[in-house]
Coordinates of N, CA and C in Angstrom, one line a residue:
F1 N 0.8 -1.2 0.0 CA 0.0 0.0 0.0 C 0.9 1.3 0.0
V2 N 1.9 1.3 0.8 CA 2.8 2.4 0.8 C 3.5 2.6 -0.5
I3 N 3.8 1.5 -1.2 CA 4.4 1.6 -2.5 C 3.4 2.2 -3.5
L4 N 2.1 1.8 -3.4 CA 1.1 2.4 -4.2 C 1.0 3.9 -4.0
L5 N 1.0 4.3 -2.7 CA 0.9 5.7 -2.3 C 2.0 6.5 -2.9
S6 N 3.2 6.0 -2.8 CA 4.4 6.7 -3.3 C 4.5 6.6 -4.8
G7 N 4.0 5.6 -5.4 CA 4.1 5.4 -6.9 C 5.5 5.0 -7.3
A8 N 6.3 4.5 -6.3 CA 7.7 4.3 -6.6 C 7.9 3.2 -7.6
G9 N 8.3 3.6 -8.8 CA 8.6 2.7 -9.9 C 7.5 1.9 -10.5
V10 N 6.2 2.3 -10.1 CA 5.1 1.5 -10.6 C 4.3 2.4 -11.5
P11 N 4.4 2.2 -12.8 CA 3.6 3.0 -13.7 C 2.1 2.9 -13.5
D12 N 1.4 4.0 -13.6 CA 0.0 4.1 -13.5 C -0.5 3.4 -12.2
A13 N 0.2 3.6 -11.1 CA -0.2 3.0 -9.8 C -1.2 3.9 -9.2
A14 N -1.4 5.1 -9.6 CA -2.3 6.0 -9.0 C -3.8 5.7 -9.3
A15 N -4.1 5.4 -10.5 CA -5.5 5.2 -10.9 C -6.1 4.0 -10.1
P16 N -5.4 2.8 -10.0 CA -6.0 1.8 -9.2 C -6.2 2.2 -7.7
L17 N -5.4 3.1 -7.2 CA -5.5 3.5 -5.9 C -6.9 4.3 -5.7
A18 N -7.2 5.1 -6.7 CA -8.5 5.9 -6.7 C -9.6 4.9 -6.8
S19 N -9.5 3.9 -7.6 CA -10.6 2.9 -7.8 C -10.8 2.1 -6.5
A20 N -9.7 1.7 -5.9 CA -9.8 1.0 -4.6 C -10.5 1.9 -3.5
A21 N -10.2 3.2 -3.5 CA -10.8 4.1 -2.5 C -12.3 4.2 -2.8
A22 N -12.7 4.2 -4.1 CA -14.1 4.2 -4.4 C -14.8 3.0 -3.9
I23 N -14.2 1.8 -4.1 CA -14.8 0.5 -3.6 C -14.9 0.5 -2.1
L24 N -13.9 0.9 -1.4 CA -13.9 1.0 0.0 C -15.0 2.0 0.5
A25 N -15.1 3.1 -0.1 CA -16.0 4.1 0.2 C -17.5 3.6 0.0
A26 N -17.7 2.9 -1.0 CA -19.0 2.3 -1.3 C -19.4 1.3 -0.1
G27 N -18.4 0.6 0.3 CA -18.7 -0.3 1.4 C -19.0 0.4 2.7
L28 N -18.3 1.5 3.0 CA -18.5 2.3 4.1 C -19.9 3.0 4.1
S29 N -20.2 3.5 2.9 CA -21.5 4.1 2.8 C -22.7 3.2 3.0
M30 N -22.6 2.0 2.5 CA -23.7 1.0 2.6 C -23.7 0.4 4.0
G31 N -22.5 0.0 4.5 CA -22.4 -0.7 5.7 C -22.8 0.2 6.9
L32 N -22.3 1.4 6.9 CA -22.6 2.3 8.1 C -24.1 2.7 8.0
S33 N -24.6 3.0 6.8 CA -26.0 3.4 6.8 C -26.9 2.3 7.2
A34 N -26.5 1.1 6.9 CA -27.4 -0.1 7.3 C -27.5 -0.3 8.8
I35 N -26.5 0.2 9.5 CA -26.5 0.1 11.0 C -27.8 0.7 11.6
G36 N -28.0 2.0 11.2 CA -29.1 2.7 11.8 C -30.4 2.2 11.4
S37 N -30.6 1.9 10.1 CA -31.9 1.4 9.6 C -32.2 0.0 10.1
G38 N -31.2 -0.8 10.2 CA -31.4 -2.2 10.7 C -31.9 -2.2 12.1
F39 N -31.2 -1.4 13.0 CA -31.6 -1.3 14.3 C -33.0 -0.6 14.4
A40 N -33.3 0.4 13.6 CA -34.5 1.1 13.6 C -35.7 0.2 13.3
D41 N -35.5 -0.6 12.2 CA -36.6 -1.5 11.8 C -37.0 -2.4 13.0
G42 N -36.0 -3.0 13.6 CA -36.2 -4.0 14.7 C -36.8 -3.3 15.9
Y43 N -36.4 -2.1 16.2 CA -37.0 -1.4 17.3 C -38.4 -1.1 17.1
V44 N -38.8 -0.6 16.0 CA -40.2 -0.3 15.7 C -41.0 -1.6 15.7
A45 N -40.5 -2.7 15.2 CA -41.2 -4.0 15.2 C -41.4 -4.5 16.6
G46 N -40.4 -4.3 17.5 CA -40.5 -4.7 18.9 C -41.6 -3.9 19.6
V47 N -41.6 -2.6 19.4 CA -42.7 -1.8 20.0 C -44.1 -2.3 19.5
A48 N -44.1 -2.6 18.2 CA -45.4 -3.0 17.7 C -45.9 -4.3 18.3
C49 N -45.0 -5.2 18.5 CA -45.3 -6.5 19.2 C -45.9 -6.3 20.5
E50 N -45.2 -5.4 21.3 CA -45.7 -5.1 22.6 C -47.1 -4.4 22.6
A51 N -47.3 -3.5 21.6 CA -48.5 -2.8 21.5 C -49.7 -3.8 21.1
Q52 N -49.4 -4.7 20.3 CA -50.4 -5.7 19.9 C -50.8 -6.6 21.0
A53 N -49.8 -6.9 21.9 CA -50.1 -7.7 23.0 C -51.0 -7.0 24.0
R54 N -50.9 -5.7 24.1 CA -51.7 -4.9 25.0 C -53.1 -4.6 24.4
Q55 N -53.1 -4.4 23.1 CA -54.4 -4.0 22.4 C -54.6 -4.8 21.1
P56 N -54.9 -6.1 21.3 CA -55.0 -6.9 20.1 C -56.1 -6.5 19.2
E57 N -57.1 -5.8 19.7 CA -58.3 -5.4 18.9 C -57.9 -4.3 17.9
H58 N -56.7 -3.7 18.1 CA -56.3 -2.6 17.2 C -55.0 -3.1 16.4
S59 N -54.9 -4.4 16.2 CA -53.7 -4.9 15.5 C -53.6 -4.4 14.1
G60 N -54.7 -4.1 13.4 CA -54.6 -3.6 12.0 C -53.9 -2.3 12.0
R61 N -54.3 -1.3 12.8 CA -53.7 0.0 12.8 C -52.3 -0.1 13.3
I62 N -52.1 -0.9 14.3 CA -50.7 -1.0 14.9 C -49.8 -1.6 13.8
T63 N -50.2 -2.6 13.1 CA -49.3 -3.2 12.0 C -49.1 -2.2 10.9
M64 N -50.2 -1.5 10.5 CA -50.0 -0.5 9.5 C -49.0 0.6 9.9
T65 N -49.1 1.1 11.1 CA -48.2 2.1 11.6 C -46.8 1.6 11.7
M66 N -46.7 0.4 12.1 CA -45.3 -0.2 12.1 C -44.7 -0.3 10.7
L67 N -45.5 -0.7 9.8 CA -44.9 -0.8 8.4 C -44.6 0.6 7.8
I68 N -45.4 1.6 8.1 CA -45.1 2.9 7.6 C -43.9 3.4 8.3
G69 N -43.7 3.2 9.6 CA -42.5 3.6 10.3 C -41.3 2.9 9.8
Q70 N -41.4 1.6 9.5 CA -40.2 0.9 9.0 C -39.8 1.4 7.6
A71 N -40.8 1.7 6.8 CA -40.5 2.2 5.5 C -39.8 3.5 5.6
L72 N -40.3 4.4 6.5 CA -39.6 5.7 6.7 C -38.2 5.5 7.3
C73 N -38.0 4.5 8.1 CA -36.6 4.3 8.6 C -35.7 3.8 7.5
E74 N -36.2 3.3 6.4 CA -35.3 2.9 5.3 C -34.8 4.0 4.4
S75 N -35.3 5.1 4.5 CA -34.9 6.2 3.5 C -33.4 6.5 3.7
P76 N -32.9 6.6 4.9 CA -31.4 6.9 5.1 C -30.5 5.9 4.4
V77 N -30.9 4.6 4.6 CA -30.1 3.5 4.0 C -30.2 3.5 2.5
I78 N -31.4 4.0 2.0 CA -31.5 4.1 0.5 C -30.5 5.1 0.0
F79 N -30.4 6.2 0.7 CA -29.4 7.3 0.3 C -28.0 6.7 0.3
G80 N -27.7 5.9 1.3 CA -26.4 5.2 1.4 C -26.2 4.3 0.2
L81 N -27.3 3.6 -0.2 CA -27.2 2.7 -1.4 C -27.0 3.5 -2.7
V82 N -27.6 4.7 -2.8 CA -27.4 5.5 -4.0 C -25.9 5.9 -4.1
I83 N -25.4 6.4 -3.0 CA -24.0 6.9 -3.0 C -23.1 5.7 -3.2
A84 N -23.3 4.5 -2.7 CA -22.5 3.3 -2.9 C -22.5 2.9 -4.4
A85 N -23.7 3.0 -5.0 CA -23.8 2.6 -6.4 C -23.1 3.6 -7.3
M86 N -23.2 4.9 -6.9 CA -22.5 5.9 -7.7 C -20.9 5.7 -7.6
L87 N -20.5 5.3 -6.4 CA -19.1 5.1 -6.2 C -18.6 3.8 -6.9
L88 N -19.4 2.8 -7.0 CA -19.1 1.5 -7.6 C -19.1 1.6 -9.2
F89 N -20.1 2.3 -9.7 CA -20.4 2.3 -11.1 C -20.1 3.6 -11.8
G90 N -19.8 4.7 -11.1 CA -19.7 5.9 -11.8 C -18.6 6.9 -11.2
A91 N -17.7 6.3 -10.5 CA -16.7 7.2 -9.9 C -15.8 7.9 -10.9
P92 N -15.8 9.2 -10.9 CA -15.1 9.9 -11.9 C -13.6 9.8 -11.7
L93 N -12.9 9.1 -12.6 CA -11.4 8.9 -12.4 C -10.6 9.7 -13.3
D94 N -11.2 10.8 -13.9 CA -10.4 11.7 -14.8 C -9.2 12.2 -14.1
G95 N -8.1 12.0 -14.7 CA -6.8 12.5 -14.2 C -6.2 11.7 -13.1
A96 N -6.8 10.6 -12.7 CA -6.4 9.8 -11.6 C -5.0 9.1 -11.8
E97 N -4.5 9.1 -13.0 CA -3.2 8.5 -13.3 C -2.1 9.4 -12.6
N98 N -2.4 10.6 -12.4 CA -1.5 11.5 -11.7 C -1.7 11.3 -10.2
L99 N -0.6 11.0 -9.5 CA -0.6 10.7 -8.1 C -1.3 11.7 -7.2
S100 N -1.0 13.0 -7.5 CA -1.6 14.1 -6.7 C -3.1 14.1 -6.9
V101 N -3.6 13.9 -8.1 CA -5.0 13.9 -8.4 C -5.6 12.7 -7.8
A102 N -5.0 11.6 -7.8 CA -5.5 10.3 -7.3 C -5.7 10.4 -5.8
I103 N -4.7 11.1 -5.1 CA -4.9 11.2 -3.6 C -6.1 12.1 -3.3
V104 N -6.3 13.1 -4.0 CA -7.5 14.0 -3.8 C -8.7 13.2 -4.1
K105 N -8.8 12.4 -5.2 CA -9.9 11.6 -5.5 C -10.2 10.6 -4.4
C106 N -9.1 10.0 -3.9 CA -9.3 9.0 -2.7 C -10.0 9.7 -1.6
A107 N -9.5 10.9 -1.2 CA -10.1 11.6 -0.1 C -11.6 12.0 -0.4
E108 N -11.9 12.4 -1.6 CA -13.2 12.7 -2.0 C -14.2 11.5 -1.9
F109 N -13.7 10.4 -2.5 CA -14.5 9.2 -2.4 C -14.7 8.7 -1.0
L110 N -13.7 8.6 -0.3 CA -13.8 8.2 1.1 C -14.6 9.1 1.9
G111 N -14.5 10.4 1.7 CA -15.3 11.4 2.4 C -16.8 11.2 2.1
A112 N -17.1 11.0 0.8 CA -18.5 10.8 0.4 C -19.1 9.6 1.1
G113 N -18.3 8.5 1.1 CA -18.8 7.2 1.7 C -19.0 7.4 3.2
I114 N -18.1 8.0 3.8 CA -18.2 8.1 5.3 C -19.3 9.2 5.6
A115 N -19.3 10.3 4.9 CA -20.4 11.3 5.2 C -21.8 10.7 5.1
M116 N -22.0 9.9 4.0 CA -23.3 9.3 3.8 C -23.6 8.2 4.8
G117 N -22.6 7.3 5.0 CA -22.8 6.2 5.9 C -23.1 6.7 7.3
A118 N -22.2 7.5 7.8 CA -22.3 8.0 9.2 C -23.5 8.9 9.3
G119 N -23.8 9.7 8.3 CA -24.9 10.7 8.3 C -26.2 10.0 8.2
A120 N -26.3 8.7 8.0 CA -27.6 8.0 7.9 C -27.9 7.4 9.2
I121 N -27.0 7.2 10.1 CA -27.2 6.4 11.3 C -28.2 7.2 12.3
G122 N -27.9 8.4 12.6 CA -28.7 9.2 13.5 C -30.1 9.4 13.0
P123 N -30.3 9.8 11.8 CA -31.7 10.0 11.3 C -32.5 8.7 11.4
A124 N -31.9 7.6 11.0 CA -32.7 6.3 11.1 C -33.1 6.0 12.5
L125 N -32.2 6.3 13.5 CA -32.5 6.0 14.9 C -33.6 7.0 15.3
G126 N -33.5 8.3 14.9 CA -34.5 9.3 15.3 C -35.8 9.0 14.7
I127 N -35.9 8.5 13.5 CA -37.1 8.2 12.9 C -37.7 7.0 13.6
S128 N -36.9 6.0 14.0 CA -37.4 4.9 14.7 C -38.0 5.3 16.1
F129 N -37.4 6.3 16.7 CA -38.0 6.7 18.0 C -39.4 7.4 17.8
V130 N -39.5 8.2 16.8 CA -40.8 8.9 16.5 C -41.8 7.9 16.1
T131 N -41.5 7.0 15.2 CA -42.5 6.0 14.7 C -42.8 5.0 15.8
S132 N -41.9 4.6 16.6 CA -42.2 3.6 17.7 C -43.1 4.2 18.7
R133 N -42.9 5.5 19.0 CA -43.8 6.2 19.9 C -45.2 6.3 19.3
T134 N -45.3 6.5 18.0 CA -46.6 6.5 17.3 C -47.3 5.2 17.4
V135 N -46.6 4.1 17.3 CA -47.1 2.7 17.5 C -47.6 2.6 18.9
Y136 N -46.8 3.0 19.8 CA -47.2 2.9 21.2 C -48.5 3.8 21.5
A137 N -48.5 5.0 21.0 CA -49.7 5.8 21.2 C -50.9 5.3 20.5
T138 N -50.8 4.6 19.4 CA -51.9 4.0 18.8 C -52.5 2.9 19.6
A139 N -51.7 2.2 20.4 CA -52.3 1.2 21.3 C -52.8 1.8 22.6
A140 N -52.1 2.8 23.0 CA -52.6 3.4 24.3 C -53.8 4.3 24.2
R141 N -53.9 5.0 23.1 CA -55.1 5.9 22.8 C -55.5 5.8 21.4
P142 N -56.2 4.8 21.0 CA -56.6 4.6 19.6 C -57.4 5.7 19.0
E143 N -58.1 6.4 19.8 CA -59.0 7.5 19.3 C -58.2 8.7 18.9
S144 N -56.9 8.8 19.2 CA -56.1 9.9 18.8 C -55.2 9.6 17.6
Y145 N -55.5 8.5 17.0 CA -54.6 7.9 15.9 C -54.3 9.0 14.8
S146 N -55.4 9.6 14.3 CA -55.1 10.6 13.2 C -54.2 11.7 13.6
A147 N -54.4 12.3 14.7 CA -53.6 13.4 15.2 C -52.2 13.0 15.4
V148 N -52.0 11.8 16.0 CA -50.7 11.3 16.3 C -49.9 10.9 15.0
L149 N -50.7 10.4 14.0 CA -50.0 10.1 12.7 C -49.5 11.3 12.0
R150 N -50.3 12.4 12.0 CA -49.9 13.6 11.4 C -48.7 14.2 12.1
T151 N -48.6 14.1 13.4 CA -47.5 14.6 14.1 C -46.3 13.8 13.8
M152 N -46.5 12.4 13.7 CA -45.4 11.6 13.3 C -44.7 12.0 12.0
F153 N -45.5 12.3 11.0 CA -44.9 12.6 9.7 C -44.1 13.9 9.8
I154 N -44.6 14.9 10.6 CA -43.8 16.1 10.8 C -42.5 15.8 11.5
G155 N -42.6 15.0 12.6 CA -41.4 14.6 13.3 C -40.4 13.9 12.5
V156 N -40.9 13.0 11.6 CA -40.0 12.2 10.7 C -39.3 13.1 9.7
A157 N -40.1 14.1 9.2 CA -39.5 15.0 8.2 C -38.3 15.8 8.8
V158 N -38.4 16.2 10.0 CA -37.4 16.9 10.7 C -36.2 16.0 11.0
A159 N -36.5 14.8 11.5 CA -35.4 13.8 11.8 C -34.7 13.4 10.5
E160 N -35.4 13.3 9.4 CA -34.8 12.9 8.1 C -33.9 14.0 7.5
S161 N -34.1 15.2 7.9 CA -33.3 16.3 7.2 C -31.8 16.1 7.3
T162 N -31.3 15.6 8.4 CA -29.9 15.5 8.5 C -29.3 14.5 7.6
S163 N -30.1 13.5 7.2 CA -29.5 12.5 6.3 C -29.5 13.1 4.9
I164 N -30.5 14.0 4.6 CA -30.5 14.7 3.3 C -29.2 15.7 3.2
Y165 N -28.9 16.3 4.3 CA -27.7 17.1 4.4 C -26.4 16.3 4.1
A166 N -26.4 15.1 4.7 CA -25.3 14.2 4.4 C -25.2 13.8 3.0
L167 N -26.4 13.5 2.4 CA -26.5 13.1 1.0 C -26.0 14.3 0.1
V168 N -26.3 15.5 0.4 CA -25.8 16.6 -0.4 C -24.3 16.7 -0.3
V169 N -23.8 16.6 0.9 CA -22.3 16.7 1.0 C -21.6 15.5 0.3
A170 N -22.2 14.3 0.4 CA -21.7 13.2 -0.3 C -21.7 13.4 -1.8
F171 N -22.8 14.0 -2.4 CA -22.8 14.3 -3.8 C -21.7 15.3 -4.2
L172 N -21.5 16.3 -3.4 CA -20.5 17.3 -3.7 C -19.1 16.7 -3.6
L173 N -18.9 15.9 -2.6 CA -17.5 15.2 -2.6 C -17.3 14.3 -3.8
F174 N -18.4 13.5 -4.1 CA -18.3 12.6 -5.2 C -18.0 13.3 -6.5
L175 N -18.6 14.4 -6.7 CA -18.4 15.2 -7.9 C -17.1 16.0 -8.0
G176 N -16.4 15.9 -6.8 CA -15.1 16.6 -6.8 C -15.2 18.1 -6.6
V177 N -16.2 18.6 -6.1 CA -16.4 20.0 -5.9 C -15.3 20.5 -4.9
A178 N -15.0 19.8 -3.9 CA -14.0 20.2 -2.9 C -12.6 20.2 -3.5
G179 N -12.3 19.3 -4.3 CA -10.9 19.2 -4.9 C -10.7 20.2 -6.1
A180 N -11.8 20.8 -6.6 CA -11.7 21.7 -7.7 C -11.3 23.1 -7.3
A181 N -11.4 23.4 -6.0 CA -11.1 24.7 -5.5 C -9.6 25.0 -5.5

């Protein structure tokens, strides 16, 4: 690896380095973002199981709320998947045969993967908290379902916003905006 970084006597050693960074960044984007959504889906399902045990006559609404909540928890990991696919199938390697350019591209790719992967964990957990409380409220006070569901969507939109910020930063890094300055 050190030989690749230095390019010592290895022609065109820089371009494969940038490609390897893109592959590693794709794994980080997908792997890290899956942590939050995976936990979030399980947490919402666990609360739904408890809610159904307490109020089996409202199982339809509880299940529907759980599924909506789990779908909403998936959006940050979908963002991670988009960035991972871009890194795997469309990483711009223009000029990467030059070692200096390749090092900048490595930083951009790794930055994009880490920004999106880590930036998806918190929002997924936040969304799971909001949606699991909605499931719980559906069982505790079924008559307030409509009001609670509306509030849930507002809370999820706010919790989701930080993963959108991470997605924008990942796009900018992927496109090389930072290295162009």
